[in-house]
Coordinates of C-alpha atoms and ligand atoms in Angstrom, one line a residue:
Chain A
M1 CA 116.2 189.1 76.6
S2 CA 114.6 185.9 76.7
G3 CA 116.8 182.6 75.5
G4 CA 119.9 183.8 76.7
R5 CA 121.2 179.8 77.5
P6 CA 123.6 178.9 74.2
S7 CA 122.3 175.8 72.7
P8 CA 125.0 173.2 72.6
A9 CA 125.5 173.8 68.4
A10 CA 126.2 177.9 70.2
L11 CA 129.0 176.4 71.7
A12 CA 130.4 173.8 69.2
S13 CA 130.6 176.6 66.8
V14 CA 132.9 178.8 69.8
A15 CA 134.9 175.7 70.5
L16 CA 135.5 175.4 66.3
L17 CA 136.5 179.0 66.0
A18 CA 138.2 178.8 68.7
A19 CA 140.4 175.5 67.9
L20 CA 140.6 177.1 64.2
A21 CA 142.1 180.2 65.8
L22 CA 144.7 178.0 66.9
L23 CA 145.6 175.9 64.1
P24 CA 148.1 178.6 62.3
L25 CA 150.0 177.9 65.4
L26 CA 150.0 173.9 65.1
I27 CA 150.7 173.2 61.0
P28 CA 153.2 174.7 58.5
P29 CA 152.1 177.8 56.7
F30 CA 151.1 176.4 52.6
W31 CA 148.5 174.4 55.5
T32 CA 147.4 177.4 56.5
A33 CA 146.7 179.4 53.9
N34 CA 147.4 176.6 50.8
I35 CA 144.4 174.5 52.2
F36 CA 142.7 176.3 55.5
G37 CA 142.8 179.2 53.7
R38 CA 141.8 178.9 50.5
A39 CA 139.1 176.3 51.9
F40 CA 137.4 178.8 53.6
V41 CA 137.6 181.7 51.1
Y42 CA 135.7 179.3 48.6
G43 CA 133.6 177.7 50.1
I44 CA 132.1 181.8 51.7
V45 CA 131.1 181.4 47.9
A46 CA 129.8 177.4 48.0
M47 CA 127.7 178.7 51.6
S48 CA 126.1 181.5 49.2
L49 CA 124.4 178.7 47.0
T50 CA 123.9 176.2 50.3
F51 CA 121.8 179.1 51.7
L52 CA 119.7 179.2 48.5
A53 CA 119.8 175.9 48.5
T54 CA 118.7 175.1 51.8
Y55 CA 116.5 177.4 52.6
G56 CA 115.2 178.6 49.5
G57 CA 115.3 175.5 47.8
F58 CA 117.0 177.7 44.3
V59 CA 120.1 175.6 42.9
S60 CA 122.2 178.6 41.7
L61 CA 124.7 177.9 39.0
A62 CA 126.0 181.7 39.2
Q63 CA 127.3 182.0 42.6
T64 CA 131.0 181.7 41.3
M65 CA 129.6 185.1 38.7
M66 CA 128.7 186.9 41.3
G67 CA 132.1 186.9 43.1
G68 CA 133.6 187.8 40.6
V69 CA 131.7 190.7 39.2
A70 CA 132.8 191.6 42.9
G71 CA 136.5 190.5 42.0
Y72 CA 137.2 192.1 38.9
V73 CA 134.7 196.0 39.6
A74 CA 137.5 195.4 42.8
A75 CA 140.5 195.1 40.0
V76 CA 139.2 197.0 38.4
L77 CA 139.3 199.9 40.9
V78 CA 142.3 199.3 43.4
P79 CA 145.8 200.9 43.0
D80 CA 148.4 199.2 41.7
S81 CA 146.8 196.3 39.1
V82 CA 147.9 195.6 36.3
P83 CA 147.0 196.9 33.6
S84 CA 145.9 199.3 35.8
L85 CA 142.3 199.8 33.8
V86 CA 140.4 202.4 37.1
G87 CA 142.2 202.7 39.4
G88 CA 143.7 204.3 42.6
V89 CA 140.8 204.0 44.7
P90 CA 141.7 203.1 47.6
Y91 CA 141.2 199.4 49.0
A92 CA 138.5 201.0 52.0
A93 CA 136.4 202.4 49.3
A94 CA 137.0 200.2 46.4
I95 CA 135.7 196.6 48.5
P96 CA 132.6 198.1 49.6
V97 CA 132.0 199.0 45.9
A98 CA 132.3 195.5 45.4
L99 CA 130.2 193.8 47.7
L100 CA 127.5 196.3 46.4
A101 CA 128.5 195.5 42.8
A102 CA 128.1 191.3 43.8
T103 CA 125.0 192.1 45.8
A104 CA 123.4 194.0 42.5
S105 CA 124.0 190.7 40.7
G106 CA 122.5 189.0 42.7
L107 CA 118.7 190.6 43.1
L108 CA 119.8 190.9 39.0
V109 CA 120.2 187.0 38.6
G110 CA 117.0 187.1 41.4
A111 CA 114.7 188.6 39.0
V112 CA 115.8 187.1 35.9
A113 CA 115.1 183.6 37.1
V114 CA 112.2 184.8 39.4
R115 CA 110.0 182.1 37.7
T116 CA 112.2 179.2 37.2
Q117 CA 112.4 176.4 39.8
G118 CA 114.4 172.8 39.2
I119 CA 116.4 172.1 35.9
Y120 CA 115.2 175.7 34.6
L121 CA 116.0 177.7 36.9
L122 CA 120.2 175.7 37.4
M123 CA 119.6 176.0 33.1
I124 CA 119.2 180.4 33.3
T125 CA 121.4 180.7 35.8
L126 CA 124.3 178.7 34.2
A127 CA 123.5 180.5 30.9
L128 CA 123.9 184.0 33.1
A129 CA 127.5 182.4 33.5
V130 CA 128.9 181.8 30.9
G131 CA 127.7 184.4 29.3
F132 CA 129.3 186.5 31.9
H133 CA 132.3 184.3 31.1
L134 CA 132.7 185.2 28.0
F135 CA 131.7 188.4 28.5
A136 CA 134.5 189.2 30.8
Q137 CA 136.5 187.2 28.1
A138 CA 136.0 189.5 25.1
N139 CA 136.2 192.7 27.0
I140 CA 139.7 194.5 26.7
A141 CA 138.1 198.0 28.4
W142 CA 136.9 196.8 31.5
F143 CA 138.4 193.0 31.9
N144 CA 141.6 192.7 30.2
G145 CA 139.8 190.5 27.9
Y146 CA 141.8 187.0 28.7
E147 CA 144.7 187.7 30.3
G148 CA 142.5 189.4 33.1
I149 CA 143.6 191.8 35.6
R150 CA 146.6 191.1 38.4
N151 CA 148.6 192.5 41.1
V152 CA 145.9 192.4 42.8
V153 CA 146.7 192.3 46.2
G154 CA 144.7 193.2 48.6
P155 CA 144.4 196.3 51.2
E156 CA 147.6 196.4 53.8
V157 CA 146.4 194.9 57.3
F158 CA 147.8 196.7 60.4
G159 CA 151.0 197.3 58.0
L160 CA 151.1 193.9 56.8
P161 CA 150.5 193.1 53.3
F162 CA 147.2 191.0 53.0
R163 CA 149.4 188.3 51.1
N164 CA 150.8 187.8 54.7
T165 CA 150.2 184.1 55.3
F166 CA 148.2 184.9 58.9
V167 CA 146.7 188.3 57.3
F168 CA 144.6 185.9 54.9
Y169 CA 144.6 183.1 57.5
Y170 CA 142.9 185.4 59.7
A171 CA 140.6 187.6 57.6
A172 CA 139.8 184.2 55.4
L173 CA 138.7 182.9 58.9
G174 CA 136.7 185.8 60.4
S175 CA 135.0 186.4 57.5
A176 CA 133.4 182.4 57.0
A177 CA 132.5 183.2 60.5
L178 CA 131.0 185.9 60.3
L179 CA 128.7 184.8 57.1
Y180 CA 127.9 182.2 58.4
A181 CA 126.9 183.6 61.6
L182 CA 124.7 186.0 59.3
V183 CA 123.1 183.0 57.6
L184 CA 122.6 181.1 60.7
Y185 CA 121.0 184.1 61.8
V186 CA 118.9 185.2 58.6
V187 CA 117.2 182.0 58.6
R188 CA 115.5 182.5 61.8
T189 CA 114.6 185.6 61.6
P190 CA 110.9 186.2 60.0
F191 CA 112.8 186.6 56.6
G192 CA 114.6 183.8 56.6
L193 CA 111.3 182.1 57.5
V194 CA 109.1 183.0 54.3
L195 CA 112.2 182.0 52.3
Q196 CA 111.4 178.5 54.1
G197 CA 107.9 178.5 53.4
I198 CA 108.9 179.5 49.7
R199 CA 111.3 176.1 49.7
D200 CA 107.8 174.3 51.3
N201 CA 105.1 175.5 49.7
P202 CA 105.1 178.9 47.6
R203 CA 101.8 178.9 46.9
R204 CA 100.7 179.4 51.0
V205 CA 103.2 182.2 51.0
S206 CA 101.8 184.3 48.3
A207 CA 97.9 183.0 50.0
L208 CA 99.1 184.8 53.2
G209 CA 100.2 188.5 51.5
Y210 CA 103.7 188.0 51.1
D211 CA 104.9 188.8 47.8
A212 CA 106.9 185.2 46.9
A213 CA 108.6 186.7 44.0
L214 CA 110.4 190.0 45.2
H215 CA 110.7 187.5 48.6
R216 CA 113.5 185.2 46.0
I217 CA 115.0 188.2 44.4
A218 CA 116.0 189.1 47.9
A219 CA 117.2 186.1 48.5
F220 CA 119.5 185.8 45.6
G221 CA 120.5 189.8 46.5
L222 CA 121.9 188.1 50.2
A223 CA 123.5 185.5 48.1
G224 CA 125.6 187.9 45.5
F225 CA 126.9 189.2 48.5
I226 CA 128.2 186.6 50.6
A227 CA 129.7 185.1 47.6
G228 CA 131.2 188.9 46.6
C229 CA 132.8 188.4 50.3
G230 CA 134.1 185.1 48.5
G231 CA 134.9 186.2 45.0
L232 CA 137.0 189.3 47.4
L233 CA 139.2 187.1 49.1
V234 CA 139.3 184.4 46.0
T235 CA 140.4 187.1 44.4
F236 CA 143.1 188.7 46.8
Y237 CA 144.1 185.2 47.5
N238 CA 145.2 184.3 42.9
I239 CA 146.6 187.8 43.7
G240 CA 144.1 188.8 40.5
I241 CA 141.6 187.7 38.4
S242 CA 141.1 186.0 34.7
P243 CA 138.6 184.9 33.3
G244 CA 139.4 181.0 33.8
S245 CA 138.9 181.9 37.3
I246 CA 134.9 182.3 36.9
G247 CA 134.3 179.8 33.6
L248 CA 132.3 176.9 34.0
G249 CA 135.1 174.7 35.8
P250 CA 134.9 176.9 39.1
T251 CA 131.2 177.4 38.6
V252 CA 131.1 173.4 38.6
N253 CA 133.6 173.2 41.4
V254 CA 130.8 175.2 43.6
L255 CA 128.1 173.2 43.7
V256 CA 130.7 170.3 43.5
M257 CA 131.8 171.5 47.0
C258 CA 128.8 171.5 48.0
V259 CA 127.1 168.4 47.5
I260 CA 130.5 166.9 48.6
G261 CA 129.7 168.2 52.0
G262 CA 125.8 168.4 52.0
L263 CA 123.2 170.7 51.8
G264 CA 121.4 170.9 54.4
H265 CA 123.9 172.9 56.8
P266 CA 126.3 176.0 56.2
I267 CA 128.8 174.4 57.8
G268 CA 128.5 171.5 54.6
A269 CA 130.1 173.9 52.6
F270 CA 133.3 174.7 54.2
V271 CA 133.4 171.0 55.0
G272 CA 133.3 170.2 50.9
A273 CA 135.7 172.8 50.3
L274 CA 138.5 172.1 52.1
V275 CA 137.5 167.9 51.0
F276 CA 137.6 169.6 47.3
T277 CA 141.1 171.9 48.4
L278 CA 142.8 168.7 49.7
F279 CA 141.8 166.6 46.4
D280 CA 142.9 169.7 44.4
T281 CA 145.5 170.2 46.1
F282 CA 147.5 166.8 46.2
A283 CA 145.3 164.4 43.6
A284 CA 148.6 165.3 41.8
D285 CA 151.0 163.6 43.8
I286 CA 149.6 160.7 43.7
Y287 CA 147.3 160.7 40.5
D288 CA 148.2 162.0 37.5
R289 CA 147.1 165.9 37.1
D290 CA 145.8 165.5 33.5
R291 CA 144.1 163.1 35.0
F292 CA 142.4 165.3 38.2
N293 CA 139.0 165.7 36.9
T294 CA 138.6 162.2 36.8
L295 CA 139.2 161.6 40.1
V296 CA 137.1 164.4 42.0
G297 CA 134.4 163.2 39.3
A298 CA 134.7 159.5 41.0
V299 CA 135.3 161.1 44.6
F300 CA 132.1 162.9 43.9
L301 CA 130.4 159.7 42.7
L302 CA 130.8 158.3 45.3
I303 CA 129.7 160.1 47.7
V304 CA 126.1 161.0 46.3
L305 CA 126.6 157.4 45.5
V306 CA 126.8 156.5 49.8
S307 CA 125.8 159.6 51.3
P308 CA 123.3 161.5 48.8
D309 CA 122.8 164.3 52.0
G310 CA 127.1 164.6 52.3
V311 CA 129.7 165.0 54.8
L312 CA 127.9 166.2 57.1
G313 CA 125.3 163.2 56.8
L314 CA 127.1 161.0 56.5
A315 CA 128.1 162.3 59.9
K316 CA 125.0 162.6 61.2
R317 CA 124.4 158.7 60.5
A318 CA 128.0 158.3 61.9
V319 CA 126.8 160.2 65.4
A320 CA 123.0 158.9 65.7
P321 CA 123.7 155.4 67.0
L322 CA 125.6 157.5 69.2
R323 CA 123.1 158.9 71.1
G324 CA 120.9 156.3 70.8
R325 CA 117.6 154.5 69.3
R326 CA 115.1 157.2 71.4
R327 CA 115.2 159.5 68.6
V328 CA 114.2 156.8 66.5
G329 CA 111.7 155.1 68.1
P330 CA 108.6 158.1 68.1
A331 CA 110.2 159.6 64.6
A332 CA 108.9 155.6 63.3
G333 CA 106.2 155.2 65.0
A334 CA 105.1 158.9 64.0
A335 CA 104.9 158.6 59.9
P336 CA 102.3 155.3 60.7
N337 CA 100.2 157.8 62.1
T338 CA 100.6 160.8 59.3
G339 CA 100.4 158.1 56.4
A340 CA 97.1 155.7 57.6
P341 CA 94.5 158.9 57.9
L342 CA 96.3 160.8 54.5
A343 CA 95.6 157.4 52.2
A344 CA 92.4 156.7 53.3
E345 CA 91.5 159.8 52.2
E346 CA 91.9 159.5 48.1
Chain B
M1 CA 71.2 201.1 46.3
A2 CA 73.1 204.2 47.8
G3 CA 74.9 203.9 50.7
A4 CA 74.1 199.9 51.4
E5 CA 77.3 198.3 52.3
P6 CA 79.0 196.5 50.0
A7 CA 78.1 192.4 49.3
A8 CA 81.6 191.1 51.4
L9 CA 81.9 188.6 47.3
R10 CA 80.4 189.1 44.7
L11 CA 80.9 187.1 42.0
E12 CA 79.7 188.5 38.6
G13 CA 79.7 185.4 35.8
V14 CA 82.6 183.7 36.9
G15 CA 83.9 181.2 34.6
R16 CA 86.7 179.1 34.2
R17 CA 87.9 177.2 31.5
F18 CA 90.6 174.1 32.1
G19 CA 90.9 173.9 27.5
A20 CA 87.7 172.1 27.4
L21 CA 87.0 172.1 30.3
A22 CA 84.9 174.2 31.9
A23 CA 85.3 173.5 36.1
V24 CA 83.3 176.4 36.6
G25 CA 80.3 177.5 34.1
D26 CA 78.9 180.9 35.3
V27 CA 78.8 181.4 38.3
S28 CA 77.0 184.4 40.1
L29 CA 76.7 185.1 43.6
E30 CA 76.2 187.2 46.5
V31 CA 77.8 186.2 49.5
A32 CA 76.9 189.3 52.7
R33 CA 78.9 190.7 55.2
G34 CA 79.4 188.3 58.4
E35 CA 77.3 185.3 56.4
R36 CA 78.5 182.2 56.3
R37 CA 77.6 180.0 53.3
A38 CA 78.0 176.3 53.2
V39 CA 79.0 175.2 49.4
L40 CA 77.8 171.5 48.7
G41 CA 78.0 170.4 45.6
P42 CA 79.5 166.2 44.4
N43 CA 82.9 165.3 43.5
G44 CA 84.1 167.9 40.5
A45 CA 81.6 169.7 40.5
G46 CA 83.9 173.2 40.4
K47 CA 84.0 174.0 44.1
T48 CA 87.2 174.0 44.6
T49 CA 88.2 176.0 41.1
L50 CA 86.0 179.1 42.7
F51 CA 87.7 179.3 45.9
N52 CA 90.8 179.5 43.8
L53 CA 89.8 182.1 41.6
V54 CA 88.4 184.0 44.1
C55 CA 91.7 183.8 45.8
G56 CA 93.4 184.5 42.6
D57 CA 95.4 181.3 41.9
F58 CA 94.3 181.9 38.6
P59 CA 92.4 184.3 36.6
P60 CA 89.1 184.1 35.1
T61 CA 87.9 183.4 32.6
A62 CA 84.8 185.1 31.9
G63 CA 83.4 187.8 34.4
R64 CA 83.8 189.7 37.5
V65 CA 85.1 189.0 41.0
V66 CA 84.0 191.6 43.9
L67 CA 85.4 192.2 47.1
F68 CA 84.2 194.4 49.4
G69 CA 83.0 196.4 46.8
E70 CA 86.5 196.4 45.2
D71 CA 87.2 194.3 42.0
I72 CA 89.8 192.6 42.2
T73 CA 89.5 190.0 39.7
R74 CA 92.8 191.4 38.0
L75 CA 94.7 191.5 41.4
K76 CA 97.7 188.9 42.4
P77 CA 97.2 186.4 45.5
H78 CA 99.2 188.2 47.5
H79 CA 97.4 191.9 46.7
R80 CA 94.1 189.6 47.7
T81 CA 95.5 188.5 50.6
R82 CA 96.1 192.1 52.0
R83 CA 93.0 192.6 51.1
G84 CA 91.0 190.3 53.3
V85 CA 90.8 186.8 51.9
G86 CA 91.9 183.6 54.0
R87 CA 91.8 180.5 53.0
T88 CA 92.7 176.6 54.1
Y89 CA 93.3 174.1 51.3
Q90 CA 91.7 171.0 50.3
N91 CA 94.6 169.4 50.9
S92 CA 96.7 170.7 53.7
L93 CA 100.0 173.1 52.5
L94 CA 101.9 173.7 55.7
F95 CA 105.9 174.5 56.1
N96 CA 106.7 171.1 56.1
G97 CA 110.4 171.5 57.3
L98 CA 109.3 173.8 60.2
S99 CA 107.9 174.2 63.5
V100 CA 104.1 174.5 64.5
A101 CA 105.2 178.3 66.0
D102 CA 107.4 179.1 62.9
N103 CA 104.1 178.4 60.5
L104 CA 102.2 180.7 62.2
V105 CA 104.8 182.9 62.9
V106 CA 105.6 183.2 59.0
A107 CA 101.3 183.7 58.9
V108 CA 101.2 186.6 61.4
R109 CA 103.9 188.3 59.8
G110 CA 102.2 188.2 56.4
A111 CA 98.9 190.7 57.1
K112 CA 102.2 193.2 58.6
P113 CA 104.0 196.1 56.6
G114 CA 107.7 194.7 57.8
R115 CA 107.5 191.0 55.2
F116 CA 111.6 191.5 55.2
G117 CA 111.9 191.2 58.6
L118 CA 115.7 191.1 59.8
R119 CA 115.1 191.2 63.0
L120 CA 114.3 188.2 65.0
P121 CA 110.7 187.4 65.5
A122 CA 109.1 190.1 67.9
A123 CA 107.8 188.8 71.0
A124 CA 104.4 190.2 69.7
D125 CA 104.4 187.9 66.6
R126 CA 105.2 184.7 69.1
A127 CA 102.2 186.0 71.5
A128 CA 100.3 186.1 68.5
A129 CA 101.6 183.2 67.2
R130 CA 101.1 181.3 70.6
R131 CA 97.7 183.0 71.0
L132 CA 96.8 181.4 67.5
A133 CA 97.5 178.2 68.4
E134 CA 95.2 178.3 71.0
A135 CA 92.6 179.0 69.5
V136 CA 93.4 176.1 66.8
R137 CA 94.4 174.0 69.9
L138 CA 97.7 173.2 69.2
S139 CA 99.1 174.7 72.0
H140 CA 101.1 171.8 73.0
L141 CA 103.2 171.2 69.7
L142 CA 104.4 174.6 69.5
G143 CA 107.6 173.2 68.6
A144 CA 106.7 170.4 67.4
E145 CA 108.1 169.5 63.3
V146 CA 104.6 170.2 61.3
S147 CA 106.1 166.9 58.8
S148 CA 105.2 165.3 62.3
L149 CA 101.8 166.5 63.3
S150 CA 99.1 163.6 62.3
H151 CA 96.7 165.1 59.4
G152 CA 94.1 165.8 62.0
Q153 CA 96.7 168.4 63.3
R154 CA 97.4 170.0 59.9
R155 CA 93.7 170.2 59.0
Q156 CA 93.8 172.7 63.0
L157 CA 96.6 174.3 61.4
E158 CA 94.9 174.7 58.1
V159 CA 92.4 177.2 60.1
G160 CA 95.4 178.4 62.8
M161 CA 97.2 179.9 60.0
A162 CA 94.5 181.0 57.7
L163 CA 92.8 182.5 60.8
A164 CA 96.6 184.9 60.9
C165 CA 96.1 187.2 58.2
E166 CA 92.9 188.2 60.0
P167 CA 90.6 187.8 57.2
R168 CA 87.8 189.5 56.9
L169 CA 86.4 186.3 54.5
L170 CA 87.5 183.1 55.3
M171 CA 87.1 180.6 52.4
L172 CA 87.7 177.2 54.1
D173 CA 88.0 173.5 51.8
E174 CA 86.7 170.5 53.0
P175 CA 88.5 170.9 57.1
A176 CA 86.7 167.8 57.7
A177 CA 87.7 165.7 55.1
G178 CA 90.1 162.7 56.4
L179 CA 89.0 163.7 59.8
S180 CA 88.0 160.6 62.3
P181 CA 84.8 161.2 64.0
A182 CA 86.4 161.8 67.7
E183 CA 88.4 164.9 64.9
R184 CA 85.2 165.7 63.7
P185 CA 83.3 167.6 66.8
E186 CA 86.6 169.1 67.8
L187 CA 86.6 170.9 64.3
V188 CA 83.4 171.8 64.8
K189 CA 83.4 173.3 68.0
L190 CA 86.5 175.4 66.5
L191 CA 84.8 176.7 63.9
R192 CA 81.5 177.6 65.5
A193 CA 83.5 179.9 67.8
L194 CA 84.7 182.0 65.2
P195 CA 83.7 185.2 65.4
R196 CA 80.3 186.4 63.6
E197 CA 81.5 189.4 61.9
L198 CA 83.8 187.3 59.8
T199 CA 82.5 186.5 56.5
L200 CA 82.7 182.7 56.0
L201 CA 82.7 180.7 53.0
V202 CA 83.0 176.6 54.0
I203 CA 83.3 173.7 51.1
E204 CA 82.4 170.6 52.8
H205 CA 80.7 167.1 51.7
D206 CA 79.4 166.5 55.8
M207 CA 76.3 167.8 56.2
D208 CA 76.6 167.6 59.8
V209 CA 79.4 169.1 59.6
A210 CA 77.9 172.3 57.0
L211 CA 74.0 172.1 58.0
P212 CA 74.2 173.2 61.0
L213 CA 77.3 176.2 60.2
A214 CA 75.4 177.9 57.3
D215 CA 72.9 181.0 57.2
V216 CA 73.2 180.2 53.6
V217 CA 73.7 177.1 51.1
T218 CA 74.6 176.7 47.7
V219 CA 74.4 174.1 46.3
M220 CA 77.8 173.4 42.9
K221 CA 76.7 171.0 40.3
D222 CA 79.7 170.7 37.2
G223 CA 81.0 174.3 37.4
D224 CA 77.0 175.9 38.1
V225 CA 75.4 176.5 40.8
V226 CA 71.9 174.3 40.3
V227 CA 70.2 175.4 44.4
E228 CA 70.6 177.7 47.0
G229 CA 69.1 178.6 49.8
P230 CA 68.9 178.4 53.7
P231 CA 69.4 175.0 54.8
G232 CA 65.9 174.5 56.3
R233 CA 64.8 174.3 52.2
I234 CA 68.4 172.7 50.9
E235 CA 67.4 169.2 53.0
G236 CA 64.5 168.8 51.8
D237 CA 65.2 169.9 48.3
P238 CA 64.9 167.0 45.5
V239 CA 67.4 167.4 42.9
V240 CA 69.7 168.2 46.4
Q241 CA 69.2 164.9 47.4
A242 CA 69.8 163.5 43.4
I243 CA 73.8 164.5 44.2
Y244 CA 73.3 163.6 47.9
L245 CA 71.8 160.4 48.3
G246 CA 74.1 159.0 46.0
H247 CA 77.4 161.0 48.0
H248 CA 76.5 159.8 50.8
G249 CA 76.7 156.6 49.7
R250 CA 79.8 156.5 48.2
A251 CA 81.8 158.7 50.3
H252 CA 81.4 157.3 53.7
Ligands
ATP401 N1 94.5 173.7 37.7 C1 93.8 172.4 37.0 N2 93.8 172.1 35.9 C2 92.6 171.7 35.0 N3 91.5 170.8 35.8 C3 91.6 171.8 36.6 C4 92.3 172.3 37.3 N4 91.9 172.6 38.1 C5 91.0 171.6 38.3 N5 90.7 171.0 37.8 C6 89.0 170.4 36.8 O1 87.9 171.4 37.2 C7 86.7 170.6 37.9 C8 86.9 170.6 39.0 O2 87.1 170.8 40.2 P1 87.7 171.5 41.7 O3 88.4 170.9 42.3 O4 87.2 172.5 41.1 O5 86.3 170.5 42.2 P2 85.8 170.0 43.2 O6 84.3 170.7 43.5 O7 86.7 171.1 44.5 O8 85.8 168.5 44.0 P3 86.1 168.0 45.1 O9 84.8 167.4 45.5 O10 86.5 166.3 44.8 O11 86.8 168.5 45.8 C9 87.1 168.7 38.1 O12 87.3 168.2 37.0 C10 88.7 168.9 37.7 O13 90.1 168.1 37.2
MG402 MG1 87.8 170.7 46.1

């Protein structure tokens, strides 16, 4: 096929993946599972939002909820969970069913919110997320109410428990890498290009013969699948799921991760999740636990003020001067060219 | 008239109100297949609104829109596109975050089945995009981000994207607006080269662009059609002169 030469970005991704694969040899198990592993699984949920926001222009607050749907479905189905609500369904079957359910929840959210944009989309998705949280909290028969479902240990891998530091780390890393590659692939397909078209100009997309509404709903479905993968891994990481893990706090945290890392590229979700995890883990040591949210809030504010496009934006600006001023010249020269005739028109 | 081919476009008493304002009053007209129709009129005459009614951005508050014999008054925009309506916009509506090639790929795929394509754009799509870029003289800019194009290049891409839908009825909303004198002949050449069987509706203030192109001219004012006829008659029409002498003085 044509275009066989790997791009620098692709080479960098492979190098990063290789480094991350070797990382557990160099760091203590706590860092392997509870910092990096955890950052990967929450990063997956965050990336489902980055996908929607960066390529579709949809800021959804329902991503934690979609992950929660997968987590709850698996928790209800798998053997050994406490309390056992359905139980007995092996992981090999429960996981696909859970992902299907998460995808369906994404499609549903997409359909409900299909006519809204901006702040209204934010409000509707928030309402759905809070609604699901309250429902799970109130429902005993399916969700075991406030307590949730415990002992969702995850599948055994090569005879090792999922909780094993390395099993968890590589499962998280593998899933994150695959889904990351999936997103980067999808945005180059016609489906992904149309999604970006909807972001830039929905009216034109319709005028070209596309059902923009259907496209939007499909994008939410894919985001539901991604969030579901993350939600499942989060559930295995926490060895269970409860309403608290899909409440307002975790819902907003996903948005915070995306913004800290930087919307603009899916990698930002993982950067943000890592920064967030570091703070969440160590802030308590250096600062009063009760004021953790104040600290995170302050860091969040600082990043947004200093760099509205997050850590990614910071990195880009730091690297730009090293790449020389060549790029800046033509770009700055082009601006008046496009601006002048437009200004003359009106 | 049994057996006669239906007109490309027929508007029957079409009107559109925005609150108290009748942007389009009561317009009836018929555009034959393969006809090239220029729509003239001063600012605010309702020309763009008329296009919006044909392409389905909003429904008319009165009347019917009939495309090749089919009533499309209540159809959504994308269904009208699939039936052969293509258009450009007065203010370019492009995908600024995508390259010229990807803009055209999106446009090309819109006319085809498999709109949810999850495989990378086929070589055929890329080739079609290249051909279109060539047709609108943007071949050298295929890889460029749309946000970096000049105004004239954006207008060319507008036409290219509308053509990509393989329309049977192409509506161009002021394709020459804002173009420099140097860019104008380029665009006229481009429009002249359009296939003859394509039915064309062009809104254009510039008489030098519109009149040589048109078979029939429709002049609108205050939401209504005031004159309709061949270009030769329109130029000398006292009503048109009254409208356009004033207009030309202002615009250029
Ligand atoms: N969506 C809308 N809502 C309210 N008023 C509108 C809308 N679209 C158009 N109008 C009004 O309808 C009238 C006709 O506008 P239209 O854009 O159709 O004129 P036009 O003939 O295309 O003028 P121009 O030459 O300036 O492009 C104007 O008074 C305009 O303000
Ligand atoms: Mg107009």
